[in-house]
Amino acid sequence: MNASTNVFQDRTHSQDKKISLSFVGDKLGLLIVFAVICVILSFLSPVFLKQQNLVNILLSASLVGVVSSGMTFVILSAGIDLSVGSVVALAGTTVAMLVNQGLAPAPAIMLTLLVGCCFGAINGFFITTIGVNPLITTLGTMMVFRGAAYIVSGGSAVYIQNEAFYKIGTGCLFGIQNPILVLIATFLVFYIILTKTVFGRNLYVIGGNKEAARLCGVTIRRYSYAIYIISGLMATLSGIILAGRMTSGQPTAASGLELDVVTAVVLGGTALTGGEGSMAGTILGVMIMTVFRNGLLLLNVDAFYQYIASGMLLLAAVTFDQLRHRKKD
């Protein structure tokens, strides 16, 4: 009995060591890719390393990054949420309307965040309770939420008539702009949840093998609801911050954001099949995606070609994910 136990422990230790080495290798590869892109852009554009441009990169990363945090949880559990871009737009128009109706910024923000949780709960209901495929569900709610944003705003931008609200998107603390601070805080909180809590560990189990998770006593339905609520909450938070930056809620905001977010998360090493990924990888994926987009703008690449380049980056991320899993198998 003792001998077999020792053999099992040795095998487990060996597997953990291989996983750890693979994790380090993947992140090192992403760091190299990120560094190479930065070096190339610094030569191609004299503006790239300017302080203002670096701040712009971080501000852009804050929008994608906060949403990507919630998406990491979703994809880790073998799900998908294509409604996040529409939620960002609907959240922005909602908070703008509430503030313009005379509600103070703080309660308007809290109420909008609560509504955002309801958006996520709607996705969770159809996926978990009804059993509809996550892709189909969130594709449907993507259109529903976008349409709702147009209805709430009357089809045009809702300019916010409260300068105090602008501070959430344009204010600074310790010389750092608020959206960047929110991004840092979000990544830290989500990193701790994934690595230090039972909730985080169970996400990996659910994504890796739902039946095994069920046999271990994990209440998958409850977790699925929580995951989509978190995704809706983070998209709503991004929408509120974006409204503060733009001083308005716009129904057209964040169009196509869902694809940027999925690209960043998958590029960061989170498996589309679930059960594998990390916040560290998501951070790197977000930065690579943001710098890549920033470089296209600095080089005055035509918008049509930017669509092609972004699509190719998504295909590259998914292809890399598939090849990585074939190699492990």
Tab-separated table of N, CA and C in Angstrom, residues 71-152:
chain	number	residue	atom	x	y	z
A	71	MET	N	-14.161	37.309	-18.842
A	71	MET	CA	-14.168	36.319	-19.920
A	71	MET	C	-13.238	35.150	-19.611
A	72	THR	N	-12.154	35.408	-18.893
A	72	THR	CA	-11.242	34.328	-18.508
A	72	THR	C	-11.971	33.289	-17.672
A	73	PHE	N	-12.785	33.753	-16.733
A	73	PHE	CA	-13.574	32.830	-15.914
A	73	PHE	C	-14.533	32.022	-16.781
A	74	VAL	N	-15.173	32.701	-17.733
A	74	VAL	CA	-16.155	32.034	-18.598
A	74	VAL	C	-15.493	30.952	-19.441
A	75	ILE	N	-14.394	31.299	-20.116
A	75	ILE	CA	-13.728	30.339	-20.998
A	75	ILE	C	-13.058	29.229	-20.198
A	76	LEU	N	-12.568	29.538	-19.005
A	76	LEU	CA	-12.001	28.496	-18.141
A	76	LEU	C	-13.030	27.416	-17.836
A	77	SER	N	-14.287	27.809	-17.749
A	77	SER	CA	-15.356	26.851	-17.440
A	77	SER	C	-15.929	26.213	-18.704
A	78	ALA	N	-15.222	26.405	-19.841
A	78	ALA	CA	-15.635	25.852	-21.143
A	78	ALA	C	-16.876	26.544	-21.694
A	79	GLY	N	-17.053	27.817	-21.349
A	79	GLY	CA	-18.161	28.596	-21.878
A	79	GLY	C	-17.668	29.692	-22.806
A	80	ILE	N	-18.568	30.566	-23.201
A	80	ILE	CA	-18.227	31.721	-24.047
A	80	ILE	C	-19.290	32.784	-23.804
A	81	ASP	N	-18.895	34.049	-23.884
A	81	ASP	CA	-19.847	35.144	-23.704
A	81	ASP	C	-19.608	36.198	-24.783
A	82	LEU	N	-20.433	36.157	-25.821
A	82	LEU	CA	-20.305	37.098	-26.932
A	82	LEU	C	-21.131	38.365	-26.723
A	83	SER	N	-21.779	38.477	-25.579
A	83	SER	CA	-22.648	39.633	-25.336
A	83	SER	C	-21.924	40.796	-24.670
A	84	VAL	N	-20.640	40.621	-24.319
A	84	VAL	CA	-19.946	41.621	-23.496
A	84	VAL	C	-19.869	42.998	-24.152
A	85	GLY	N	-19.638	43.057	-25.460
A	85	GLY	CA	-19.568	44.348	-26.134
A	85	GLY	C	-20.881	45.101	-26.047
A	86	SER	N	-21.973	44.393	-26.234
A	86	SER	CA	-23.299	45.008	-26.149
A	86	SER	C	-23.618	45.438	-24.722
A	87	VAL	N	-23.157	44.657	-23.745
A	87	VAL	CA	-23.365	45.021	-22.339
A	87	VAL	C	-22.616	46.312	-22.016
A	88	VAL	N	-21.404	46.461	-22.549
A	88	VAL	CA	-20.636	47.698	-22.354
A	88	VAL	C	-21.435	48.897	-22.861
A	89	ALA	N	-21.997	48.775	-24.062
A	89	ALA	CA	-22.778	49.869	-24.648
A	89	ALA	C	-24.044	50.145	-23.845
A	90	LEU	N	-24.752	49.087	-23.458
A	90	LEU	CA	-25.999	49.248	-22.706
A	90	LEU	C	-25.735	49.832	-21.324
A	91	ALA	N	-24.638	49.418	-20.693
A	91	ALA	CA	-24.278	49.960	-19.378
A	91	ALA	C	-23.968	51.449	-19.480
A	92	GLY	N	-23.233	51.829	-20.528
A	92	GLY	CA	-22.889	53.239	-20.710
A	92	GLY	C	-24.109	54.119	-20.913
A	93	THR	N	-25.030	53.670	-21.755
A	93	THR	CA	-26.243	54.461	-22.000
A	93	THR	C	-27.149	54.479	-20.769
A	94	THR	N	-27.177	53.363	-20.033
A	94	THR	CA	-28.016	53.281	-18.829
A	94	THR	C	-27.538	54.241	-17.753
A	95	VAL	N	-26.229	54.210	-17.455
A	95	VAL	CA	-25.704	55.087	-16.407
A	95	VAL	C	-25.820	56.548	-16.830
A	96	ALA	N	-25.669	56.830	-18.125
A	96	ALA	CA	-25.817	58.206	-18.615
A	96	ALA	C	-27.244	58.705	-18.405
A	97	MET	N	-28.226	57.865	-18.715
A	97	MET	CA	-29.626	58.242	-18.532
A	97	MET	C	-29.949	58.457	-17.051
A	98	LEU	N	-29.429	57.593	-16.187
A	98	LEU	CA	-29.695	57.715	-14.751
A	98	LEU	C	-29.119	59.005	-14.188
A	99	VAL	N	-27.885	59.323	-14.574
A	99	VAL	CA	-27.243	60.549	-14.093
A	99	VAL	C	-27.988	61.778	-14.612
A	100	ASN	N	-28.390	61.749	-15.871
A	100	ASN	CA	-29.111	62.889	-16.449
A	100	ASN	C	-30.509	63.063	-15.857
A	101	GLN	N	-31.039	61.988	-15.255
A	101	GLN	CA	-32.343	62.076	-14.595
A	101	GLN	C	-32.234	62.659	-13.189
A	102	GLY	N	-31.005	63.003	-12.779
A	102	GLY	CA	-30.805	63.647	-11.490
A	102	GLY	C	-30.230	62.760	-10.404
A	103	LEU	N	-29.977	61.496	-10.721
A	103	LEU	CA	-29.400	60.590	-9.738
A	103	LEU	C	-27.918	60.911	-9.568
A	104	ALA	N	-27.443	60.923	-8.335
A	104	ALA	CA	-26.030	61.202	-8.072
A	104	ALA	C	-25.164	60.106	-8.691
A	105	PRO	N	-23.907	60.429	-9.056
A	105	PRO	CA	-23.041	59.442	-9.717
A	105	PRO	C	-22.900	58.124	-8.963
A	106	ALA	N	-22.688	58.179	-7.634
A	106	ALA	CA	-22.453	56.950	-6.865
A	106	ALA	C	-23.641	55.986	-6.927
A	107	PRO	N	-24.855	56.416	-6.570
A	107	PRO	CA	-25.988	55.479	-6.679
A	107	PRO	C	-26.295	55.077	-8.116
A	108	ALA	N	-26.036	55.968	-9.075
A	108	ALA	CA	-26.258	55.620	-10.486
A	108	ALA	C	-25.323	54.500	-10.909
A	109	ILE	N	-24.081	54.585	-10.459
A	109	ILE	CA	-23.091	53.548	-10.780
A	109	ILE	C	-23.471	52.229	-10.124
A	110	MET	N	-23.854	52.277	-8.840
A	110	MET	CA	-24.221	51.058	-8.122
A	110	MET	C	-25.440	50.394	-8.757
A	111	LEU	N	-26.425	51.197	-9.135
A	111	LEU	CA	-27.635	50.653	-9.751
A	111	LEU	C	-27.314	50.029	-11.110
A	112	THR	N	-26.439	50.678	-11.872
A	112	THR	CA	-26.052	50.140	-13.182
A	112	THR	C	-25.280	48.839	-13.031
A	113	LEU	N	-24.415	48.759	-12.024
A	113	LEU	CA	-23.680	47.515	-11.774
A	113	LEU	C	-24.639	46.381	-11.417
A	114	LEU	N	-25.669	46.709	-10.643
A	114	LEU	CA	-26.676	45.707	-10.284
A	114	LEU	C	-27.424	45.227	-11.528
A	115	VAL	N	-27.758	46.170	-12.408
A	115	VAL	CA	-28.423	45.816	-13.666
A	115	VAL	C	-27.505	44.937	-14.510
A	116	GLY	N	-26.195	45.251	-14.496
A	116	GLY	CA	-25.221	44.447	-15.238
A	116	GLY	C	-25.170	43.008	-14.754
A	117	CYS	N	-25.307	42.828	-13.446
A	117	CYS	CA	-25.367	41.465	-12.902
A	117	CYS	C	-26.600	40.732	-13.434
A	118	CYS	N	-27.685	41.473	-13.601
A	118	CYS	CA	-28.904	40.870	-14.161
A	118	CYS	C	-28.691	40.438	-15.607
A	119	PHE	N	-27.912	41.233	-16.369
A	119	PHE	CA	-27.598	40.841	-17.746
A	119	PHE	C	-26.880	39.493	-17.753
A	120	GLY	N	-25.902	39.358	-16.853
A	120	GLY	CA	-25.169	38.095	-16.755
A	120	GLY	C	-26.061	36.958	-16.301
A	121	ALA	N	-26.990	37.260	-15.377
A	121	ALA	CA	-27.905	36.232	-14.876
A	121	ALA	C	-28.830	35.733	-15.983
A	122	ILE	N	-29.189	36.622	-16.907
A	122	ILE	CA	-30.025	36.208	-18.046
A	122	ILE	C	-29.283	35.171	-18.881
A	123	ASN	N	-28.005	35.446	-19.160
A	123	ASN	CA	-27.194	34.458	-19.882
A	123	ASN	C	-27.110	33.150	-19.107
A	124	GLY	N	-26.872	33.271	-17.797
A	124	GLY	CA	-26.766	32.088	-16.956
A	124	GLY	C	-28.042	31.272	-16.935
A	125	PHE	N	-29.188	31.943	-16.944
A	125	PHE	CA	-30.478	31.248	-16.928
A	125	PHE	C	-30.653	30.387	-18.174
A	126	PHE	N	-30.442	30.979	-19.344
A	126	PHE	CA	-30.637	30.231	-20.587
A	126	PHE	C	-29.620	29.104	-20.737
A	127	ILE	N	-28.380	29.359	-20.316
A	127	ILE	CA	-27.323	28.358	-20.481
A	127	ILE	C	-27.438	27.246	-19.450
A	128	THR	N	-27.682	27.630	-18.201
A	128	THR	CA	-27.658	26.659	-17.102
A	128	THR	C	-29.008	25.992	-16.868
A	129	THR	N	-30.059	26.779	-16.790
A	129	THR	CA	-31.382	26.240	-16.471
A	129	THR	C	-32.083	25.651	-17.695
A	130	ILE	N	-32.075	26.391	-18.798
A	130	ILE	CA	-32.740	25.919	-20.019
A	130	ILE	C	-31.863	24.934	-20.778
A	131	GLY	N	-30.545	25.117	-20.707
A	131	GLY	CA	-29.627	24.201	-21.386
A	131	GLY	C	-29.276	24.602	-22.807
A	132	VAL	N	-29.444	25.894	-23.137
A	132	VAL	CA	-29.095	26.375	-24.475
A	132	VAL	C	-27.577	26.510	-24.583
A	133	ASN	N	-27.038	26.228	-25.756
A	133	ASN	CA	-25.601	26.340	-25.990
A	133	ASN	C	-25.122	27.766	-25.692
A	134	PRO	N	-23.987	27.929	-24.977
A	134	PRO	CA	-23.486	29.266	-24.620
A	134	PRO	C	-23.264	30.178	-25.821
A	135	LEU	N	-22.765	29.614	-26.923
A	135	LEU	CA	-22.518	30.414	-28.124
A	135	LEU	C	-23.818	30.996	-28.665
A	136	ILE	N	-24.849	30.151	-28.771
A	136	ILE	CA	-26.141	30.592	-29.297
A	136	ILE	C	-26.804	31.576	-28.340
A	137	THR	N	-26.746	31.265	-27.051
A	137	THR	CA	-27.357	32.138	-26.044
A	137	THR	C	-26.777	33.539	-26.087
A	138	THR	N	-25.464	33.630	-26.002
A	138	THR	CA	-24.828	34.951	-25.919
A	138	THR	C	-24.833	35.680	-27.262
A	139	LEU	N	-24.932	34.927	-28.353
A	139	LEU	CA	-25.103	35.570	-29.660
A	139	LEU	C	-26.468	36.254	-29.714
A	140	GLY	N	-27.472	35.572	-29.155
A	140	GLY	CA	-28.810	36.155	-29.096
A	140	GLY	C	-28.878	37.361	-28.175
A	141	THR	N	-28.322	37.224	-26.965
A	141	THR	CA	-28.361	38.346	-26.016
A	141	THR	C	-27.475	39.497	-26.479
A	142	MET	N	-26.458	39.204	-27.273
A	142	MET	CA	-25.630	40.262	-27.850
A	142	MET	C	-26.505	41.208	-28.666
A	143	MET	N	-27.393	40.643	-29.475
A	143	MET	CA	-28.283	41.466	-30.305
A	143	MET	C	-29.372	42.130	-29.462
A	144	VAL	N	-29.878	41.399	-28.465
A	144	VAL	CA	-30.916	41.956	-27.591
A	144	VAL	C	-30.380	43.156	-26.818
A	145	PHE	N	-29.210	43.006	-26.200
A	145	PHE	CA	-28.630	44.087	-25.398
A	145	PHE	C	-28.236	45.280	-26.266
A	146	ARG	N	-27.726	45.012	-27.471
A	146	ARG	CA	-27.368	46.117	-28.371
A	146	ARG	C	-28.632	46.880	-28.783
A	147	GLY	N	-29.684	46.140	-29.088
A	147	GLY	CA	-30.945	46.795	-29.429
A	147	GLY	C	-31.489	47.605	-28.268
A	148	ALA	N	-31.352	47.067	-27.051
A	148	ALA	CA	-31.811	47.784	-25.857
A	148	ALA	C	-31.032	49.079	-25.660
A	149	ALA	N	-29.733	49.050	-25.984
A	149	ALA	CA	-28.906	50.259	-25.874
A	149	ALA	C	-29.418	51.351	-26.813
A	150	TYR	N	-29.823	50.950	-28.019
A	150	TYR	CA	-30.381	51.915	-28.970
A	150	TYR	C	-31.718	52.462	-28.479
A	151	ILE	N	-32.523	51.603	-27.869
A	151	ILE	CA	-33.830	52.036	-27.369
A	151	ILE	C	-33.666	53.004	-26.200
A	152	VAL	N	-32.797	52.650	-25.253
A	152	VAL	CA	-32.566	53.490	-24.073
A	152	VAL	C	-32.052	54.871	-24.468
